[in-house]
RNA sequence: GGGGGAAUGUCCCGAGCGGCAAAGGGGGCGGACUGUAAAUCCGCUGGCUAAGCCUUCGUAGGUUCGAGUCCUACUUCCCCCA
């Protein structure tokens, strides 16, 4: 997509080299801005959950690179748009989030940004803003007069996202239709307030961003630019960010650093060097060396990936601890102390049926599932396969008050009797 | 306004002459093989105090020994005519 464009700015050079770019409305234009210094760019984030997940890492890294190369990143929280509720889920009309929930979510998300960006009042300090600030103050009539008249329904109908829905006879509510207008307006408003001229986002945002550029032109804003990142899939085509145990959250209270480390460690072979470029800051020649490893040696590259990615999010110490836990658990088969653990009173723990023990550990959802897993040989107690579903935990199972319960080869939980 | 369809296992898609815990797929989980990878093969994929019991097919009633299946009303969605 970048063609043979030769960027002069460090910002674009890094993004292109590392594979962050899917499409850009005007490479030369963005390059010039970045070179002149003081390039300000923003990316919009949903605040429907109290944490972002790995899917958001790509845009976050783009903002980080922007800051590192001298630009000013803006993280836009969709507090205003979230308030309308996204009706794209087709069955039950999704519950609207309350203002307080949105605020709580913003706080959770803010914690992640603090780790990747430097916030403050300086020229290249990052800022976080919420579109509720201007969207909620909009007056419908004024909005129609000043902004709405610039939108052509004909054009909106021809946009891929809309066309697809119509072709498939899928619901497309008026609200959703209006999202485009609000998002486009955001761009213009942010330009007015912060002199921001570039919006970045996932490739699915292309249409919205370009609509914003168009609106800016009609409303007399300076030239605006769009830059999108590729949609991330694993090399076998699956969507990224979902794994075994659900979404890969960025906040530590929703997914431990160890779990996060494991996510990267378990990536597919074909993804390693791509991920190293996108999610770590290792120099490219180092990445090329790692990516060139063959077969089993590639596991070393995966460890580097896991270490670096985890260090960026949770800090170097947490990353090393996770690596150490993994090493003990997988390479030595020794019991590592900081595997995820569940504590319960000794009186209750000893004599507890294996089935409920695994349920308590959170490894299986029900005793029924535990039974099935036992039949399939998937449950282990202190590394010994559980054969009898009627057996119970004994004092002997707790070495130093700790019993290790495992589901499959990768998921381990320590049961602590206290 | 009139006429005709549709809603199924709490991840999704989808079959289902009145005997149904309900076909098949995708996804997910587990096992084997490996390298904590991919591919491949195999098993599982409502709950429980488990040879039994309980809860599930849009909602509420009804017919029946027995209803996902038939009847009535309602809700939501789609299509055709006006």
mmCIF file of C-alpha atoms in Angstrom, chain A residues 50-52 108 111-112 115 248-260 310 313-315 318:
data_model
loop_
_atom_site.group_PDB
_atom_site.id
_atom_site.type_symbol
_atom_site.label_atom_id
_atom_site.label_comp_id
_atom_site.label_asym_id
_atom_site.label_seq_id
_atom_site.Cartn_x
_atom_site.Cartn_y
_atom_site.Cartn_z
ATOM 1 C CA UNK A 50 -13.079 -0.841 31.503
ATOM 2 C CA UNK A 51 -10.026 -2.059 29.667
ATOM 3 C CA UNK A 52 -8.837 -2.147 26.118
ATOM 4 C CA UNK A 108 -9.388 2.127 33.363
ATOM 5 C CA UNK A 111 -4.094 3.587 32.998
ATOM 6 C CA UNK A 112 -2.955 1.816 29.878
ATOM 7 C CA UNK A 115 2.274 3.395 30.189
ATOM 8 C CA UNK A 248 -6.675 -10.465 25.982
ATOM 9 C CA UNK A 249 -7.123 -7.463 28.218
ATOM 10 C CA UNK A 250 -4.489 -4.872 28.789
ATOM 11 C CA UNK A 251 -5.306 -3.988 32.369
ATOM 12 C CA UNK A 252 -3.496 -6.165 34.874
ATOM 13 C CA UNK A 253 -6.562 -6.683 37.028
ATOM 14 C CA UNK A 254 -8.337 -8.298 34.089
ATOM 15 C CA UNK A 255 -5.452 -10.306 32.725
ATOM 16 C CA UNK A 256 -2.301 -10.934 34.699
ATOM 17 C CA UNK A 257 1.081 -10.033 33.231
ATOM 18 C CA UNK A 258 1.730 -13.771 33.131
ATOM 19 C CA UNK A 259 -1.396 -14.323 31.036
ATOM 20 C CA UNK A 260 -0.399 -11.475 28.760
ATOM 21 C CA UNK A 310 4.944 -7.482 28.306
ATOM 22 C CA UNK A 313 2.731 -2.818 29.096
ATOM 23 C CA UNK A 314 3.483 -4.091 32.573
ATOM 24 C CA UNK A 315 7.089 -3.102 33.075
ATOM 25 C CA UNK A 318 6.721 -8.069 35.561
#
